[in-house]
Coordinates of C-alpha atoms in Angstrom, one line a residue:
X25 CA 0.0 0.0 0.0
X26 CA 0.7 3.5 -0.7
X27 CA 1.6 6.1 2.5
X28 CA 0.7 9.8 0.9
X29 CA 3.1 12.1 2.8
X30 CA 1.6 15.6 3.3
X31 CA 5.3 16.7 2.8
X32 CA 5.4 18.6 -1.2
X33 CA 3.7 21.5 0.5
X34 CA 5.4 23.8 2.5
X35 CA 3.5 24.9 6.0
X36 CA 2.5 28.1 4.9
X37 CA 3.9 28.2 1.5
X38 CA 3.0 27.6 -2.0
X39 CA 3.9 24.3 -3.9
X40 CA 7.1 24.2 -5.3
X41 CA 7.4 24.9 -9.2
X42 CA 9.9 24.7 -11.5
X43 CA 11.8 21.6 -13.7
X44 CA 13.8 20.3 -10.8
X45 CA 10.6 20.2 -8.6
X46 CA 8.7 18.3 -11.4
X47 CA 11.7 16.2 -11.6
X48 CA 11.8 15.3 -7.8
X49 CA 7.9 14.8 -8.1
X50 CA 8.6 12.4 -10.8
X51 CA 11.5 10.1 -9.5
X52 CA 9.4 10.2 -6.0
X53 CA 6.1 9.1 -7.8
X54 CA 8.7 5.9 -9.4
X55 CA 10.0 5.0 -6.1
X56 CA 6.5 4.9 -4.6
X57 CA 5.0 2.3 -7.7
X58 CA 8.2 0.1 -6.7
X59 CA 7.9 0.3 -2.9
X60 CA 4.1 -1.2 -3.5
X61 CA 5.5 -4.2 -6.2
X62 CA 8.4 -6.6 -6.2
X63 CA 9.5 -5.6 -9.0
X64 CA 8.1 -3.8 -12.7
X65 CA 9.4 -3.5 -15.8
X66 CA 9.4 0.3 -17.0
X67 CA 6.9 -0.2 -19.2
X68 CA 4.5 -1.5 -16.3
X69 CA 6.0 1.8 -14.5
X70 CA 5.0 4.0 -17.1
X71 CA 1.9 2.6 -17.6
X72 CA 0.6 2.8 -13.7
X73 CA 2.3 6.2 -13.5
X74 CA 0.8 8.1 -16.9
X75 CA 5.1 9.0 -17.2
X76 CA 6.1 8.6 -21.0
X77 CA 8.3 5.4 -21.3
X78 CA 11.6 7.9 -22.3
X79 CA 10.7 9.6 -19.3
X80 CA 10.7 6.7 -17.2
X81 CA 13.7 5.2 -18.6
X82 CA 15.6 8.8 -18.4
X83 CA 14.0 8.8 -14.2
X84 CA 15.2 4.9 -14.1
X85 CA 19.1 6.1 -15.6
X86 CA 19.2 8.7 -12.2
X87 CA 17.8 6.3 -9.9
X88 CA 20.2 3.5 -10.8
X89 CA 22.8 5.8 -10.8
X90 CA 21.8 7.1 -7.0
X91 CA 21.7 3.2 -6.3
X92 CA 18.0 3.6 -4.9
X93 CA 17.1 1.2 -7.7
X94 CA 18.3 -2.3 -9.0
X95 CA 18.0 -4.2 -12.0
X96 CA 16.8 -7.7 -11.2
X97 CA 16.3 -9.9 -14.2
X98 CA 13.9 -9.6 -17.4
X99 CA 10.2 -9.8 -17.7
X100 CA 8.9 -11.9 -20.8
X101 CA 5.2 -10.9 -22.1
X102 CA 3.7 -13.4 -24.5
X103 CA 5.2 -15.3 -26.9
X104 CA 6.6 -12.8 -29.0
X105 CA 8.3 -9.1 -28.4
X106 CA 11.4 -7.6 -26.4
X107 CA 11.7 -8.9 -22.9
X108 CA 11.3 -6.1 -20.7
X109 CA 14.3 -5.7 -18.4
X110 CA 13.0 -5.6 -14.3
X111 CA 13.9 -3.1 -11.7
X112 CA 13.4 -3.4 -8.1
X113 CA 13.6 -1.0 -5.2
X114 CA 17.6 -1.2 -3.7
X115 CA 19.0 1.4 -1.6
X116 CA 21.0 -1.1 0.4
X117 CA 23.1 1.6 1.2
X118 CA 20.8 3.6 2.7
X119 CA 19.8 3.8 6.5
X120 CA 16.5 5.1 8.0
X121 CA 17.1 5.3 11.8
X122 CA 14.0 5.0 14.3
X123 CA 13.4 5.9 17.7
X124 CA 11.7 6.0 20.6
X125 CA 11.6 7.2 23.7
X126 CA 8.9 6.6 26.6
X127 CA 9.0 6.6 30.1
X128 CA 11.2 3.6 31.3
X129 CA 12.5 2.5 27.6
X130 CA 14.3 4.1 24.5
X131 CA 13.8 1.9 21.5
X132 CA 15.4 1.6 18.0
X133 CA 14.5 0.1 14.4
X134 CA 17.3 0.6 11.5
X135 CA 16.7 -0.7 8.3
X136 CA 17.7 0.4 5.1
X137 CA 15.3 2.0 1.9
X138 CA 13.9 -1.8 0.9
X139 CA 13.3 -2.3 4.5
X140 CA 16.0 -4.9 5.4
X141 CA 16.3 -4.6 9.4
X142 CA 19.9 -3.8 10.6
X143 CA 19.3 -2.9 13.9
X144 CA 17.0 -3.4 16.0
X145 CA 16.8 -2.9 20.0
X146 CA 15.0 -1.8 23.9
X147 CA 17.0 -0.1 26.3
X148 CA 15.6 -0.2 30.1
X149 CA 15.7 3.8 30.4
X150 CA 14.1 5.8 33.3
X151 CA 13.1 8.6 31.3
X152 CA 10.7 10.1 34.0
X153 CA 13.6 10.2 36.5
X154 CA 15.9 11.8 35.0
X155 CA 14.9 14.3 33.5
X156 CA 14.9 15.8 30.1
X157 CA 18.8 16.8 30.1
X158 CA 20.1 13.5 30.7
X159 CA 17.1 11.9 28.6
X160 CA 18.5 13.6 25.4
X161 CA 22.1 12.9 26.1
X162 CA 21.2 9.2 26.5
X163 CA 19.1 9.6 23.4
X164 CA 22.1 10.8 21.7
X165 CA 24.4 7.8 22.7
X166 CA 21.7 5.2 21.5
X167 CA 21.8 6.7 18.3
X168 CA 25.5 6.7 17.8
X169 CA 25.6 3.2 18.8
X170 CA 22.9 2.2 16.1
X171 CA 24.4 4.4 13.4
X172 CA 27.4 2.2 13.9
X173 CA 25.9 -1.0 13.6
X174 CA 24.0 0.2 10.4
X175 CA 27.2 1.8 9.6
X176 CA 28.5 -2.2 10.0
X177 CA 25.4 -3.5 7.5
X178 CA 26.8 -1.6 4.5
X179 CA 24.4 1.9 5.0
X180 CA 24.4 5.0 6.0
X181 CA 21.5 6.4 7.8
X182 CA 19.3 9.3 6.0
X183 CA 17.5 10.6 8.5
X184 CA 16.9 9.9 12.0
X185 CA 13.1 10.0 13.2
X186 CA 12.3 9.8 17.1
X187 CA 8.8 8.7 18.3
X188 CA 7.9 10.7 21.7
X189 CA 4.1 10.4 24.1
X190 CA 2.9 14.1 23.8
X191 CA 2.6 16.5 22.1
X192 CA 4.9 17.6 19.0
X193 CA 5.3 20.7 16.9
X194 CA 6.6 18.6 14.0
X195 CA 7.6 21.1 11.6
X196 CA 9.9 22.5 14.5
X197 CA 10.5 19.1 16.4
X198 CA 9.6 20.7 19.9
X199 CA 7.6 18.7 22.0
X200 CA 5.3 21.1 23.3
X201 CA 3.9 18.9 26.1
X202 CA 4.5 15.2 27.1
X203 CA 3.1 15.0 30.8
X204 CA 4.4 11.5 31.5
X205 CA 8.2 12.3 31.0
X206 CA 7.6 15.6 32.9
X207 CA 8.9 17.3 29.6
X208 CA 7.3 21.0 28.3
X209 CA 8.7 22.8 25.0
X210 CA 11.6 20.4 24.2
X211 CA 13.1 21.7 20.8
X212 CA 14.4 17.6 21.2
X213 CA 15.4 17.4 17.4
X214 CA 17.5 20.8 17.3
X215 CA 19.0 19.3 20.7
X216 CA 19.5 15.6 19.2
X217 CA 21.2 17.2 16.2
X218 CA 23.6 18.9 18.4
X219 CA 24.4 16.1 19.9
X220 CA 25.2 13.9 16.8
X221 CA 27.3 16.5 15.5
X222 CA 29.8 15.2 12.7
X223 CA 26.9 12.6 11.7
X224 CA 25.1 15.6 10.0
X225 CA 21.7 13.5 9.4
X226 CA 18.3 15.2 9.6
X227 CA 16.5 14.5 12.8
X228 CA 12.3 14.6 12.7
X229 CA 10.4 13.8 15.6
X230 CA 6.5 13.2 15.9
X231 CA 4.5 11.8 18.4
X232 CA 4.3 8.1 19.3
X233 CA 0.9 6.8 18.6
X234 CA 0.8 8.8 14.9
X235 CA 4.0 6.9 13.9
X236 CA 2.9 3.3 15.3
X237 CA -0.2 3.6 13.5
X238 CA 2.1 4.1 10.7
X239 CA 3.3 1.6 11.0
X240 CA 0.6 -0.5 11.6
X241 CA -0.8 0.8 8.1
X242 CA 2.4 -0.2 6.2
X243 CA 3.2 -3.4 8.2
X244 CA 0.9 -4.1 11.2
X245 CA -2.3 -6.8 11.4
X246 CA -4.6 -4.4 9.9
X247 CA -2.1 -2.9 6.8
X248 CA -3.9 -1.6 3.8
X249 CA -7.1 -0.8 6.2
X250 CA -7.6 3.4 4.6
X251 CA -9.2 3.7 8.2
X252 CA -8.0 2.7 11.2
X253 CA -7.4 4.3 15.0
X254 CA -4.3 2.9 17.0
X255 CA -4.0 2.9 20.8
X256 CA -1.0 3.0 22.8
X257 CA -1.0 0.6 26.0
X258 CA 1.8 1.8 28.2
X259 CA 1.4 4.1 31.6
X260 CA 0.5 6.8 29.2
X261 CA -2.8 6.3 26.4
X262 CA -2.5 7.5 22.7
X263 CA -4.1 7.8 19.3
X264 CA -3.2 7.7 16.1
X265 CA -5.7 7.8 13.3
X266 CA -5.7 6.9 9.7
X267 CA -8.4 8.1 7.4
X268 CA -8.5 7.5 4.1
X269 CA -5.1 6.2 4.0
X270 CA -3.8 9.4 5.2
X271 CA -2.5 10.1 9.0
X272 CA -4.7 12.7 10.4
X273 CA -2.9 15.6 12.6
X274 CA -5.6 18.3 13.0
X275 CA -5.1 22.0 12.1
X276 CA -2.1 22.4 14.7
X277 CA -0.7 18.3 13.8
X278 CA -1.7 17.6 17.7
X279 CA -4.7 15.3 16.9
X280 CA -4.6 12.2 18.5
X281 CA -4.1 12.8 22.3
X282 CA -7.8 10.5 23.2
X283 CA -6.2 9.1 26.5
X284 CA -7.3 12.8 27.8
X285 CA -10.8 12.3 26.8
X286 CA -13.1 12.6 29.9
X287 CA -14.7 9.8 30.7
X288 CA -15.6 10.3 34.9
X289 CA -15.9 13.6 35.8
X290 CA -15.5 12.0 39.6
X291 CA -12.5 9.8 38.3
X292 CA -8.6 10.0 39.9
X293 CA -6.6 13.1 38.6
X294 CA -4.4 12.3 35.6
X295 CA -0.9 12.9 35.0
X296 CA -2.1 15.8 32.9
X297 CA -3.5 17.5 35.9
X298 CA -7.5 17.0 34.7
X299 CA -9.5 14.6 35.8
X300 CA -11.3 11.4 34.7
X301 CA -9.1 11.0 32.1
X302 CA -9.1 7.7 30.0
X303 CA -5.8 6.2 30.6
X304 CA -6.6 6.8 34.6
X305 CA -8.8 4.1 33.4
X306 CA -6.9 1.9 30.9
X307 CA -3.5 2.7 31.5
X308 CA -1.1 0.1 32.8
X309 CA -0.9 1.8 36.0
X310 CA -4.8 1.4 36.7
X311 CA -4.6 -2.5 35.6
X312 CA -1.4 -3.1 38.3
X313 CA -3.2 -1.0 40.8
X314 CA -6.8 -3.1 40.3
X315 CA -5.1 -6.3 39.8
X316 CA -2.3 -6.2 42.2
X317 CA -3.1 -3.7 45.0
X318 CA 0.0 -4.7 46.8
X319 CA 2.2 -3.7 44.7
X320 CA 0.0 0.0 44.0
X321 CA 1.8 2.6 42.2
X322 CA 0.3 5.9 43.5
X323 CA -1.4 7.8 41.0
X324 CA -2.3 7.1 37.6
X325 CA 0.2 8.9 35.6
X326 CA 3.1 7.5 37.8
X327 CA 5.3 4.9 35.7
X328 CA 5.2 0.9 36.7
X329 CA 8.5 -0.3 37.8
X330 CA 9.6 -3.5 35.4
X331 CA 6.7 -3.1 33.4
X332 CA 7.0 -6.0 31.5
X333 CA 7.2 -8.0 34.7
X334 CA 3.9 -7.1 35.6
X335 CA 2.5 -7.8 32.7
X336 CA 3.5 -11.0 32.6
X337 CA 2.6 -11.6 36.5
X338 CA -1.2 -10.4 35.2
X339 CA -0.9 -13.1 32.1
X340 CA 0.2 -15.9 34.5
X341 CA -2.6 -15.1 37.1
X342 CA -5.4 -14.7 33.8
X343 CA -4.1 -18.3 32.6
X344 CA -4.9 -20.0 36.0
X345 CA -7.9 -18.1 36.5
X346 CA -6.9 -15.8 39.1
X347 CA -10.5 -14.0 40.7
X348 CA -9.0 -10.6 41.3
X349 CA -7.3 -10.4 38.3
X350 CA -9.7 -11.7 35.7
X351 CA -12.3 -8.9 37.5
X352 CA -9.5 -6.2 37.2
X353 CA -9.1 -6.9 33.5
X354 CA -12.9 -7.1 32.9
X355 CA -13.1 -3.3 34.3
X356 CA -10.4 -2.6 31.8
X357 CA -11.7 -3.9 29.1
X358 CA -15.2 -2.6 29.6
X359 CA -13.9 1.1 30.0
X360 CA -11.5 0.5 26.5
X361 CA -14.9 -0.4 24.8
X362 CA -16.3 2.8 26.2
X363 CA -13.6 5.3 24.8
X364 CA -13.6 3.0 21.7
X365 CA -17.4 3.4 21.1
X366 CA -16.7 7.2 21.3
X367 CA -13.9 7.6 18.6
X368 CA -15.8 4.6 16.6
X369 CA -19.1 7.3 16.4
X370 CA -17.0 9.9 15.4
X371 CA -14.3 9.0 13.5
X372 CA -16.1 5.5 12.1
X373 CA -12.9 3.6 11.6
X374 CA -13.1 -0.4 10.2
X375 CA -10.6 -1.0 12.9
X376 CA -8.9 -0.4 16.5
X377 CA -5.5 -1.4 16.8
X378 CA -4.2 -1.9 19.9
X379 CA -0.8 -1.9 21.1
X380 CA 1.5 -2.4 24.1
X381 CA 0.4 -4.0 27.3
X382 CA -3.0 -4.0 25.6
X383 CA -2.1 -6.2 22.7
X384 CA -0.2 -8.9 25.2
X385 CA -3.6 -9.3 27.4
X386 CA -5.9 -9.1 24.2
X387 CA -7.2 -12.1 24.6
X388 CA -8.5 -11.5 28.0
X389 CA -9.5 -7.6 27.0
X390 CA -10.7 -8.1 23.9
X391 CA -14.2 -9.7 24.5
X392 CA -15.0 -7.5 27.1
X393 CA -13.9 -4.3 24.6
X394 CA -15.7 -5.4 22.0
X395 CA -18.9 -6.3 23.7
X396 CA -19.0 -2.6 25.2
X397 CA -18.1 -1.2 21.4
X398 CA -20.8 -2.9 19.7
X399 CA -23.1 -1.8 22.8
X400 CA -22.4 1.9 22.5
X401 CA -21.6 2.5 19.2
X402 CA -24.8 4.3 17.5
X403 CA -24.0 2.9 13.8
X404 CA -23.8 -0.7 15.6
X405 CA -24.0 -3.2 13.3
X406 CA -23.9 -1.5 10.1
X407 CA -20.3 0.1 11.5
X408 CA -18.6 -2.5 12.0
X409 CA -15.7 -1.7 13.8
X410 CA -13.7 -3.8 15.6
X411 CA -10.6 -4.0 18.2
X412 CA -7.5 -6.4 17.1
X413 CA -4.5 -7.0 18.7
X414 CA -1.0 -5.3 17.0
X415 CA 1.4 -7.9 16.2
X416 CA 4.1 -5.6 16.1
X417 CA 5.1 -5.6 19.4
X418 CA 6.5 -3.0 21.8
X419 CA 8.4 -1.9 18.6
X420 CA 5.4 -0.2 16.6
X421 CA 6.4 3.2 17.2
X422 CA 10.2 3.2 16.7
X423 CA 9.2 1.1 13.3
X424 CA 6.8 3.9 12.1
X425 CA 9.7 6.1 12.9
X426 CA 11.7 4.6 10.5
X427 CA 9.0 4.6 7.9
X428 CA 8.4 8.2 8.3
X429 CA 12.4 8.2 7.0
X430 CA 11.8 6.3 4.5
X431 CA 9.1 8.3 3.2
X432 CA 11.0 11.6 3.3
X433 CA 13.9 9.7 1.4
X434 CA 11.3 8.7 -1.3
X435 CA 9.4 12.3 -1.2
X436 CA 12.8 13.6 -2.4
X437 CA 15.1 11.2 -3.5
X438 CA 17.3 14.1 -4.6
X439 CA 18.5 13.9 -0.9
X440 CA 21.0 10.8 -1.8
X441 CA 24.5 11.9 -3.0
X442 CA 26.8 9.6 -4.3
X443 CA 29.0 11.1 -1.3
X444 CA 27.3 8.4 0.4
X445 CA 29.9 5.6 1.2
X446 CA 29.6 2.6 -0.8
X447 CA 28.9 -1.1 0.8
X448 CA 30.8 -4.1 0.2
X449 CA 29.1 -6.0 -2.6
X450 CA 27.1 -8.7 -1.4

């Protein structure tokens, strides 16, 4: 499937015009018809473009030279006529560095432009604790140390693109607001670049849920679906909504933020400061408080030491049929139908993704989610939406992250130089 950047237009500014613009319009619109096929012949290029075949082959002659494109074989169509020569999408040389950061991990994905993974990794990070100074610096370090290894695979990363839970002026790369890692007008990619120094690589940065559902549009259980929502399960709850094959950001590109939706006006106070909010219901912090009152964290938006630990602890007690457990989950799962039946009668997407600690309990949440969600939902059954589990893991965001790359590499292809240090052959 296609992913159609909003990119060509500049925020407040006028298409660009001009030959080399068309030209960069053209080589991007070649790369996209390869990304969704094995491989084509030029003629099949030209033909699913609307691109004259000399100005394919003379777009195909730039790309080949740029190495973002490989010739892999001949086509032969009928019984008679010229076999068509086959190109595929390459760019072995070329990294696309993702990242995340949330409150007690940093997370990596490096692949290169065809999407061969060359890195790929979760560091235990306390991102809360320390503070925004020290959570940049360690940000910095993890990238170096995955440039390297890509650096190892025979590419050379593009771009760097860093997932983060709040809120995110992208075209600047501040984070205006991300309450769970205490941080407030963070210019993190300015900061990040700084840091990286002699690497000289573009840093983007966009907000976690936005780039998972990315993700989960390209790669994920529900890929190709034009409309889908994606929720976050960590201590923190977020969206990120595809409509019409398109990632919506709202007028001000903070969309998105549903764990803040006010569900109990009497509810526990948020780590946002309001009350009622969602995640105080959903979020991992409400389960391990419900489930395991022993080990209670304090308030909602306070992080879950060893996370993953608890998760599992909550899995094992589900599997034997643990009372408190399986009631704690059934609260859960009945408040995740509730703010799924509201973005299902607004939004009406086919699907709800969910991710995180949400996808590895799914089949203990999911039939109480879905039971509320066809309950509330106004469109019920003609809508018919429906939760699934992500397969992607704890990984969804840092992979979108290195999608987003990719896509800026392929909205301008221009951006390769031959500078770019060749790999070994294979």
């Amino acid at each position: 499937m296609t992913y159609r950047s909003s990119r060509s237009r500049a925020p407040g500014g006028a298409a660009p015009t001009g030959s080399a613009a068309l030209r960069r319009a053209n080589l991007s619109l070649v790369l996209r018809e390869l990304r969704d096929h094995t491989s084509l012949s030029r003629a099949h290029i030209a033909e699913a473009t609307g691109l004259h075949r000399a100005t394919v082959s003379n777009l195909m002659a730039e790309l080949l030279e740029r190495r973002l494109v490989r010739e892999v074989g001949v086509e032969h169509v009928g019984a008679i006529g010229r076999p068509r020569r086959a190109v595929a999408l390459h760019g072995a040389h070329v990294g696309a560095l993702g990242m995340e950061i949330n409150v007690d991990y940093i997370a990596v994905h490096g692949t290169d432009l065809s999407g061969r993974v060359l890195v790929e990794r979760r560091v235990v990070y306390d991102a809360m604790g320390n503070g925004p100074d020290s959570a940049v610096r360690r940000l910095g370090l993890v990238a170096k140390e995955a440039v390297e290894a890509m650096r190892r695979a025979g590419a050379t990363p593009a771009g760097i693109a860093l997932a983060v839970p709040g809120l995110v002026d992208v075209a600047r790369g501040v984070v205006t607001l991300a309450p769970n890692l205490y941080w407030h007008d963070l210019p993190v990619a300015d900061r990040l670049s700084s840091i990286l120094g002699p690497l000289r690589v573009p840093v983007w940065v966009d907000n976690d849920a936005n780039l998972a559902a990315l993700a989960e549009y390209t790669s994920g259980v529900a890929a190709g679906t034009s409309h889908l929502i994606y929720l976050t399960g960590e201590v923190g709850v977020g969206g990120g909504i595809i409509l019409g094959g398109e990632l919506l950001r709202g007028a001000d590109g903070f969309s998105g933020e549903v764990g803040h939706l006010q569900v109990d006006p009497n509810g526990d106070q948020c780590g946002c400061g309001r009350i009622g909010c969602w995640e105080t219901k959903v979020g991992l912090a409400a389960l391990v408080r419900a489930a395991m009152p022993e080990q209670a964290y304090g308030s909602p938006g306070m992080p879950v030491p060893d996370p993953g630990e608890r998760v599992a602890d909550i899995a094992r007690g589900l599997a034997s049929g643990d009372r408190r457990m399986m009631t704690a989950v059934a609260q859960v799962g009945e408040w995740l139908g509730l703010g799924g039946s509201i973005l299902a009668n607004l939004l009406n997407p086919r699907v709800i993704v969910i991710g995180g600690y949400f996808a590895s309990l799914a089949q203990w949440l999911l039939p109480h989610a879905q039971d509320q969600l066809q309950r509330l939902v106004v469109a019920a059954p003609a809508a018919q939406c429906r939760f699934v589990a992500s397969t992607l893991g704890f990984g969804a965001a840092s992979r979108g992250a290195a999608s987003m790359v990719v896509n800026h590499i392929i909205d301008d292809p221009t951006t390769i130089m031959d500078s770019l240090p060749r790999p070994a052959p294979y």
